[in-house]
């Protein structure tokens, strides 16, 4: 029941109950500043606003978002924790929630379905102005144990437009103590950021403290893939399945006309009939002219 896992889209089972999520408060500025910190293995942003809720998406009850953090690689060929059809993304963001059945995350962290984590991939492309509201403060948490406050953001702007297509499975936290209490949701549409924005993580963030003798870049902070061990991965959409039928053989059209014996006889008969009619017309014309 450990995470992350490699997801094969053709093996995912379509689940009609995996409907669209609802996000209460995500379209508005959060009601308090957030705290960004470097804990030595990731950059984490704590969400202080307790009014936000996530519901729907095939989960029971509501879940409260408490933080989001990032996993990234030393280059663009790796970084994401989850893998889709053998494709690795350069970075992955996790928005961590706990069930509102509990008073605080410490009570939910080791309970079945106590946590909900929304996973989002990143790809390199155009500059993302919305993430500048977060990335601009990375230099303030360059070293382990650094913290800084960042102004409120609109959470809706940090996630992709398509929140309908996603995968679902039961798993664990990807960092110790790796409790198997997570309802994982991995969205298919990646978030686009620029190459320079991605470089900020690789070049500015260190896994060492400010007083360390030798600085060490914080990269490749992703856990190795774990075995599914019989677990099912579900999808909110119908994925293409491999065909179990033998492919149909389509005979090519023969553009060379090949007449049968009957076709030839019919053609000869038609030609003779036309010839007789033609002779009759000529004869009639000749006789008519002779009488005149």
mmCIF file of C-alpha atoms in Angstrom:
data_model
loop_
_atom_site.group_PDB
_atom_site.id
_atom_site.type_symbol
_atom_site.label_atom_id
_atom_site.label_comp_id
_atom_site.label_asym_id
_atom_site.label_seq_id
_atom_site.Cartn_x
_atom_site.Cartn_y
_atom_site.Cartn_z
ATOM 1 C CA UNK A 1 0.000 0.000 0.000
ATOM 2 C CA UNK A 2 2.993 2.321 -0.443
ATOM 3 C CA UNK A 3 3.393 5.303 -2.769
ATOM 4 C CA UNK A 4 4.291 6.549 -5.329
ATOM 5 C CA UNK A 5 3.384 4.113 -8.106
ATOM 6 C CA UNK A 6 3.697 3.826 -11.860
ATOM 7 C CA UNK A 7 0.310 4.253 -13.507
ATOM 8 C CA UNK A 8 -0.474 2.502 -16.780
ATOM 9 C CA UNK A 9 -3.458 4.232 -18.350
ATOM 10 C CA UNK A 10 -4.630 1.168 -20.296
ATOM 11 C CA UNK A 11 -4.777 -0.868 -17.094
ATOM 12 C CA UNK A 12 -6.773 1.697 -15.123
ATOM 13 C CA UNK A 13 -10.388 0.809 -14.329
ATOM 14 C CA UNK A 14 -13.035 3.387 -15.157
ATOM 15 C CA UNK A 15 -15.078 4.310 -12.056
ATOM 16 C CA UNK A 16 -18.327 6.218 -12.648
ATOM 17 C CA UNK A 17 -18.276 7.508 -9.064
ATOM 18 C CA UNK A 18 -15.136 9.566 -9.701
ATOM 19 C CA UNK A 19 -16.943 12.798 -10.442
ATOM 20 C CA UNK A 20 -15.635 16.356 -10.504
ATOM 21 C CA UNK A 21 -14.246 17.853 -7.306
ATOM 22 C CA UNK A 22 -15.708 20.852 -5.545
ATOM 23 C CA UNK A 23 -13.365 23.402 -3.986
ATOM 24 C CA UNK A 24 -14.775 25.757 -1.393
ATOM 25 C CA UNK A 25 -12.787 28.977 -1.063
ATOM 26 C CA UNK A 26 -10.280 28.114 -3.807
ATOM 27 C CA UNK A 27 -11.514 30.915 -6.073
ATOM 28 C CA UNK A 28 -10.890 33.600 -3.439
ATOM 29 C CA UNK A 29 -7.831 34.913 -1.658
ATOM 30 C CA UNK A 30 -7.054 32.758 1.346
ATOM 31 C CA UNK A 31 -7.861 34.605 4.533
ATOM 32 C CA UNK A 32 -4.363 34.669 5.998
ATOM 33 C CA UNK A 33 -0.722 34.727 5.028
ATOM 34 C CA UNK A 34 0.910 31.392 4.335
ATOM 35 C CA UNK A 35 4.207 30.091 5.648
ATOM 36 C CA UNK A 36 6.854 28.757 3.283
ATOM 37 C CA UNK A 37 9.643 26.617 4.700
ATOM 38 C CA UNK A 38 12.594 24.521 3.638
ATOM 39 C CA UNK A 39 12.612 21.367 5.741
ATOM 40 C CA UNK A 40 15.655 19.843 4.083
ATOM 41 C CA UNK A 41 13.777 17.507 1.767
ATOM 42 C CA UNK A 42 11.196 19.798 0.126
ATOM 43 C CA UNK A 43 9.783 23.306 -0.050
ATOM 44 C CA UNK A 44 6.477 23.325 1.801
ATOM 45 C CA UNK A 45 3.798 26.020 2.019
ATOM 46 C CA UNK A 46 1.493 25.789 5.039
ATOM 47 C CA UNK A 47 -2.103 26.923 4.558
ATOM 48 C CA UNK A 48 -3.322 28.678 7.691
ATOM 49 C CA UNK A 49 -6.854 29.421 6.430
ATOM 50 C CA UNK A 50 -9.125 26.728 7.916
ATOM 51 C CA UNK A 51 -12.207 27.636 5.853
ATOM 52 C CA UNK A 52 -11.025 25.910 2.660
ATOM 53 C CA UNK A 53 -12.642 22.572 1.784
ATOM 54 C CA UNK A 54 -12.352 19.965 -0.938
ATOM 55 C CA UNK A 55 -15.240 17.587 -1.555
ATOM 56 C CA UNK A 56 -16.658 15.342 -4.266
ATOM 57 C CA UNK A 57 -14.352 13.360 -6.514
ATOM 58 C CA UNK A 58 -15.631 10.063 -5.153
ATOM 59 C CA UNK A 59 -14.456 10.710 -1.584
ATOM 60 C CA UNK A 60 -16.656 10.618 1.493
ATOM 61 C CA UNK A 61 -17.143 13.905 3.301
ATOM 62 C CA UNK A 62 -14.952 16.965 3.103
ATOM 63 C CA UNK A 63 -11.190 17.376 3.383
ATOM 64 C CA UNK A 64 -9.247 20.389 4.656
ATOM 65 C CA UNK A 65 -6.113 21.470 2.740
ATOM 66 C CA UNK A 66 -3.248 22.142 5.127
ATOM 67 C CA UNK A 67 -0.144 22.424 2.951
ATOM 68 C CA UNK A 68 1.333 21.931 -0.491
ATOM 69 C CA UNK A 69 4.885 20.960 -1.370
ATOM 70 C CA UNK A 70 7.039 20.032 -4.359
ATOM 71 C CA UNK A 71 9.218 17.187 -5.653
ATOM 72 C CA UNK A 72 11.661 17.939 -8.474
ATOM 73 C CA UNK A 73 14.639 16.503 -10.300
ATOM 74 C CA UNK A 74 18.122 17.631 -11.245
ATOM 75 C CA UNK A 75 16.994 17.819 -14.886
ATOM 76 C CA UNK A 76 13.789 17.675 -16.902
ATOM 77 C CA UNK A 77 13.873 13.907 -17.396
ATOM 78 C CA UNK A 78 12.923 13.189 -13.786
ATOM 79 C CA UNK A 79 11.464 14.763 -10.685
ATOM 80 C CA UNK A 80 7.856 13.650 -10.389
ATOM 81 C CA UNK A 81 7.044 10.941 -7.897
ATOM 82 C CA UNK A 82 4.274 9.340 -9.933
ATOM 83 C CA UNK A 83 4.851 8.131 -13.469
ATOM 84 C CA UNK A 84 2.188 7.926 -16.190
ATOM 85 C CA UNK A 85 2.773 5.411 -18.987
ATOM 86 C CA UNK A 86 6.510 5.442 -18.224
ATOM 87 C CA UNK A 87 6.652 9.238 -18.549
ATOM 88 C CA UNK A 88 8.438 11.217 -15.826
ATOM 89 C CA UNK A 89 7.725 14.914 -15.331
ATOM 90 C CA UNK A 90 10.316 17.410 -14.027
ATOM 91 C CA UNK A 91 8.237 18.308 -10.958
ATOM 92 C CA UNK A 92 5.136 17.294 -9.015
ATOM 93 C CA UNK A 93 3.098 19.259 -6.488
ATOM 94 C CA UNK A 94 1.077 17.669 -3.682
ATOM 95 C CA UNK A 95 -1.780 19.444 -1.934
ATOM 96 C CA UNK A 96 -2.215 17.590 1.351
ATOM 97 C CA UNK A 97 -5.645 17.446 3.034
ATOM 98 C CA UNK A 98 -7.021 15.715 6.097
ATOM 99 C CA UNK A 99 -10.572 14.503 6.614
ATOM 100 C CA UNK A 100 -12.904 16.842 8.468
ATOM 101 C CA UNK A 101 -13.892 13.831 10.576
ATOM 102 C CA UNK A 102 -10.862 14.804 12.630
ATOM 103 C CA UNK A 103 -9.975 17.947 14.579
ATOM 104 C CA UNK A 104 -6.383 18.127 13.342
ATOM 105 C CA UNK A 105 -4.083 16.411 10.885
ATOM 106 C CA UNK A 106 -2.178 14.610 13.642
ATOM 107 C CA UNK A 107 -5.365 12.686 14.434
ATOM 108 C CA UNK A 108 -6.001 11.761 10.795
ATOM 109 C CA UNK A 109 -2.502 10.980 9.574
ATOM 110 C CA UNK A 110 -2.543 7.258 10.409
ATOM 111 C CA UNK A 111 -6.268 6.549 9.921
ATOM 112 C CA UNK A 112 -7.797 4.822 6.866
ATOM 113 C CA UNK A 113 -8.716 7.497 4.310
ATOM 114 C CA UNK A 114 -7.592 10.062 6.840
ATOM 115 C CA UNK A 115 -5.646 11.979 4.205
ATOM 116 C CA UNK A 116 -6.403 13.126 0.682
ATOM 117 C CA UNK A 117 -3.496 14.189 -1.523
ATOM 118 C CA UNK A 118 -4.009 15.884 -4.871
ATOM 119 C CA UNK A 119 -1.051 15.387 -7.204
ATOM 120 C CA UNK A 120 -0.244 17.723 -10.096
ATOM 121 C CA UNK A 121 2.526 17.354 -12.667
ATOM 122 C CA UNK A 122 4.594 20.201 -14.105
ATOM 123 C CA UNK A 123 5.880 20.556 -17.653
ATOM 124 C CA UNK A 124 8.227 23.092 -19.206
ATOM 125 C CA UNK A 125 6.622 25.704 -21.438
ATOM 126 C CA UNK A 126 5.379 29.251 -21.057
ATOM 127 C CA UNK A 127 6.043 31.405 -18.004
ATOM 128 C CA UNK A 128 3.441 30.951 -15.252
ATOM 129 C CA UNK A 129 2.574 34.326 -13.743
ATOM 130 C CA UNK A 130 0.365 32.812 -11.057
ATOM 131 C CA UNK A 131 3.169 30.729 -9.581
ATOM 132 C CA UNK A 132 5.335 33.828 -9.368
ATOM 133 C CA UNK A 133 3.261 34.627 -6.272
ATOM 134 C CA UNK A 134 4.910 31.588 -4.683
ATOM 135 C CA UNK A 135 8.235 31.238 -6.495
ATOM 136 C CA UNK A 136 9.279 34.827 -5.790
ATOM 137 C CA UNK A 137 9.901 33.815 -2.183
ATOM 138 C CA UNK A 138 12.098 30.776 -2.846
ATOM 139 C CA UNK A 139 15.292 32.719 -2.150
ATOM 140 C CA UNK A 140 13.985 33.385 1.363
ATOM 141 C CA UNK A 141 14.009 29.654 2.100
ATOM 142 C CA UNK A 142 17.260 28.813 0.349
ATOM 143 C CA UNK A 143 18.613 26.780 3.269
ATOM 144 C CA UNK A 144 17.252 24.057 5.486
ATOM 145 C CA UNK A 145 15.123 25.373 8.379
ATOM 146 C CA UNK A 146 14.549 28.730 6.661
ATOM 147 C CA UNK A 147 10.965 30.021 6.840
ATOM 148 C CA UNK A 148 9.173 33.044 5.424
ATOM 149 C CA UNK A 149 5.664 34.395 5.167
ATOM 150 C CA UNK A 150 4.071 34.850 1.758
ATOM 151 C CA UNK A 151 0.955 36.885 0.974
ATOM 152 C CA UNK A 152 -2.416 35.184 0.416
ATOM 153 C CA UNK A 153 -2.934 33.569 -2.975
ATOM 154 C CA UNK A 154 -5.921 32.281 -4.917
ATOM 155 C CA UNK A 155 -5.495 28.511 -4.854
ATOM 156 C CA UNK A 156 -7.593 28.029 -7.987
ATOM 157 C CA UNK A 157 -4.905 29.803 -10.026
ATOM 158 C CA UNK A 158 -2.250 27.312 -8.974
ATOM 159 C CA UNK A 159 -3.999 24.259 -10.416
ATOM 160 C CA UNK A 160 -4.796 23.359 -14.042
ATOM 161 C CA UNK A 161 -8.156 24.019 -15.676
ATOM 162 C CA UNK A 162 -8.955 20.342 -16.241
ATOM 163 C CA UNK A 163 -9.840 18.859 -12.860
ATOM 164 C CA UNK A 164 -12.112 16.197 -14.362
ATOM 165 C CA UNK A 165 -9.519 13.722 -15.650
ATOM 166 C CA UNK A 166 -7.612 11.988 -12.874
ATOM 167 C CA UNK A 167 -6.465 8.650 -11.449
ATOM 168 C CA UNK A 168 -7.326 7.302 -8.014
ATOM 169 C CA UNK A 169 -5.720 4.698 -5.794
ATOM 170 C CA UNK A 170 -5.092 3.982 -2.113
ATOM 171 C CA UNK A 171 -1.559 4.484 -0.892
ATOM 172 C CA UNK A 172 0.743 6.156 1.576
ATOM 173 C CA UNK A 173 2.711 9.256 2.379
ATOM 174 C CA UNK A 174 5.934 9.320 0.375
ATOM 175 C CA UNK A 175 8.023 10.547 3.304
ATOM 176 C CA UNK A 176 8.506 8.953 6.738
ATOM 177 C CA UNK A 177 6.591 7.647 8.551
ATOM 178 C CA UNK A 178 4.879 6.642 5.261
ATOM 179 C CA UNK A 179 1.486 5.965 6.836
ATOM 180 C CA UNK A 180 -0.849 4.048 4.520
ATOM 181 C CA UNK A 181 -3.717 6.451 5.021
ATOM 182 C CA UNK A 182 -3.824 8.388 1.756
ATOM 183 C CA UNK A 183 -6.525 8.603 -0.880
ATOM 184 C CA UNK A 184 -4.380 9.539 -3.860
ATOM 185 C CA UNK A 185 -5.697 11.626 -6.751
ATOM 186 C CA UNK A 186 -3.300 12.211 -9.645
ATOM 187 C CA UNK A 187 -4.504 14.659 -12.281
ATOM 188 C CA UNK A 188 -3.604 14.163 -15.929
ATOM 189 C CA UNK A 189 -3.282 17.774 -17.119
ATOM 190 C CA UNK A 190 0.118 19.198 -16.166
ATOM 191 C CA UNK A 191 0.822 22.716 -14.959
ATOM 192 C CA UNK A 192 3.079 24.707 -17.281
ATOM 193 C CA UNK A 193 6.029 26.710 -15.972
ATOM 194 C CA UNK A 194 9.033 28.185 -17.735
ATOM 195 C CA UNK A 195 12.518 26.736 -17.800
ATOM 196 C CA UNK A 196 13.781 29.632 -15.665
ATOM 197 C CA UNK A 197 11.111 28.993 -13.037
ATOM 198 C CA UNK A 198 12.122 25.352 -12.889
ATOM 199 C CA UNK A 199 15.759 26.372 -12.570
ATOM 200 C CA UNK A 200 14.939 28.421 -9.466
ATOM 201 C CA UNK A 201 14.205 25.228 -7.558
ATOM 202 C CA UNK A 202 17.390 23.539 -8.740
ATOM 203 C CA UNK A 203 19.697 26.489 -8.176
ATOM 204 C CA UNK A 204 18.281 28.334 -5.168
ATOM 205 C CA UNK A 205 17.146 25.580 -2.809
ATOM 206 C CA UNK A 206 19.731 23.796 -0.655
ATOM 207 C CA UNK A 207 19.330 20.773 1.572
ATOM 208 C CA UNK A 208 21.990 22.128 3.924
ATOM 209 C CA UNK A 209 21.716 24.777 6.628
ATOM 210 C CA UNK A 210 23.047 28.281 6.220
ATOM 211 C CA UNK A 211 26.048 27.481 8.432
ATOM 212 C CA UNK A 212 27.030 24.316 6.587
ATOM 213 C CA UNK A 213 30.631 24.077 5.422
ATOM 214 C CA UNK A 214 29.621 22.777 1.994
ATOM 215 C CA UNK A 215 26.324 23.657 0.338
ATOM 216 C CA UNK A 216 24.385 20.902 -1.368
ATOM 217 C CA UNK A 217 21.572 21.474 -3.851
ATOM 218 C CA UNK A 218 18.185 20.051 -2.975
ATOM 219 C CA UNK A 219 17.248 18.019 -6.060
ATOM 220 C CA UNK A 220 15.863 14.563 -6.807
ATOM 221 C CA UNK A 221 13.697 14.695 -3.689
ATOM 222 C CA UNK A 222 11.362 11.985 -4.952
ATOM 223 C CA UNK A 223 10.790 8.533 -3.519
ATOM 224 C CA UNK A 224 11.442 5.472 -5.721
ATOM 225 C CA UNK A 225 8.401 3.826 -7.266
ATOM 226 C CA UNK A 226 6.615 1.260 -5.122
ATOM 227 C CA UNK A 227 4.895 -1.942 -6.233
ATOM 228 C CA UNK A 228 1.124 -1.930 -6.609
ATOM 229 C CA UNK A 229 0.938 -5.397 -5.038
ATOM 230 C CA UNK A 230 -2.484 -6.140 -6.442
ATOM 231 C CA UNK A 231 -3.984 -2.701 -5.895
ATOM 232 C CA UNK A 232 -6.315 -1.269 -8.512
ATOM 233 C CA UNK A 233 -5.813 2.112 -10.113
ATOM 234 C CA UNK A 234 -9.078 3.761 -11.128
ATOM 235 C CA UNK A 235 -9.734 6.546 -13.606
ATOM 236 C CA UNK A 236 -12.441 9.174 -13.837
ATOM 237 C CA UNK A 237 -12.528 8.733 -17.611
ATOM 238 C CA UNK A 238 -12.552 5.877 -20.099
ATOM 239 C CA UNK A 239 -9.016 4.986 -21.097
ATOM 240 C CA UNK A 240 -8.098 3.205 -24.300
ATOM 241 C CA UNK A 241 -7.908 -0.531 -23.788
ATOM 242 C CA UNK A 242 -5.744 -2.889 -25.852
ATOM 243 C CA UNK A 243 -7.809 -4.729 -28.457
ATOM 244 C CA UNK A 244 -8.541 -8.416 -27.787
ATOM 245 C CA UNK A 245 -9.851 -9.083 -31.303
ATOM 246 C CA UNK A 246 -7.757 -10.046 -34.276
ATOM 247 C CA UNK A 247 -7.501 -7.156 -36.703
ATOM 248 C CA UNK A 248 -9.866 -7.354 -39.654
ATOM 249 C CA UNK A 249 -8.238 -8.005 -43.009
ATOM 250 C CA UNK A 250 -9.457 -5.606 -45.650
ATOM 251 C CA UNK A 251 -9.034 -6.908 -49.198
ATOM 252 C CA UNK A 252 -7.606 -4.260 -51.508
ATOM 253 C CA UNK A 253 -9.793 -3.079 -54.338
ATOM 254 C CA UNK A 254 -8.576 -4.528 -57.656
ATOM 255 C CA UNK A 255 -8.511 -1.616 -60.047
ATOM 256 C CA UNK A 256 -7.823 -3.929 -63.022
ATOM 257 C CA UNK A 257 -11.191 -4.881 -64.500
ATOM 258 C CA UNK A 258 -11.409 -8.623 -64.975
ATOM 259 C CA UNK A 259 -14.530 -9.721 -66.872
ATOM 260 C CA UNK A 260 -16.093 -13.098 -66.414
ATOM 261 C CA UNK A 261 -17.158 -15.285 -69.371
ATOM 262 C CA UNK A 262 -20.786 -14.229 -68.894
ATOM 263 C CA UNK A 263 -19.783 -10.570 -68.812
ATOM 264 C CA UNK A 264 -17.999 -11.002 -72.160
ATOM 265 C CA UNK A 265 -20.997 -12.727 -73.786
ATOM 266 C CA UNK A 266 -23.327 -10.014 -72.517
ATOM 267 C CA UNK A 267 -21.058 -7.337 -73.931
ATOM 268 C CA UNK A 268 -20.967 -9.080 -77.379
ATOM 269 C CA UNK A 269 -24.754 -9.472 -77.422
ATOM 270 C CA UNK A 270 -25.235 -5.812 -76.613
ATOM 271 C CA UNK A 271 -22.841 -4.766 -79.376
ATOM 272 C CA UNK A 272 -24.608 -6.952 -82.002
ATOM 273 C CA UNK A 273 -27.999 -5.544 -81.029
ATOM 274 C CA UNK A 274 -26.784 -1.999 -81.461
ATOM 275 C CA UNK A 275 -25.262 -2.906 -84.854
ATOM 276 C CA UNK A 276 -28.564 -4.381 -86.105
ATOM 277 C CA UNK A 277 -30.463 -1.271 -85.030
ATOM 278 C CA UNK A 278 -27.924 0.933 -86.805
ATOM 279 C CA UNK A 279 -28.274 -1.064 -90.087
ATOM 280 C CA UNK A 280 -32.055 -0.889 -89.850
ATOM 281 C CA UNK A 281 -31.945 2.894 -89.556
ATOM 282 C CA UNK A 282 -29.668 3.199 -92.582
ATOM 283 C CA UNK A 283 -31.857 0.881 -94.667
ATOM 284 C CA UNK A 284 -35.003 2.772 -93.758
ATOM 285 C CA UNK A 285 -33.410 6.041 -94.731
ATOM 286 C CA UNK A 286 -32.237 4.634 -98.050
ATOM 287 C CA UNK A 287 -35.699 3.288 -98.956
ATOM 288 C CA UNK A 288 -37.350 6.567 -98.023
ATOM 289 C CA UNK A 289 -34.981 8.525 -100.224
ATOM 290 C CA UNK A 290 -35.510 6.167 -103.170
ATOM 291 C CA UNK A 291 -39.273 6.684 -103.092
ATOM 292 C CA UNK A 292 -38.830 10.434 -103.156
#
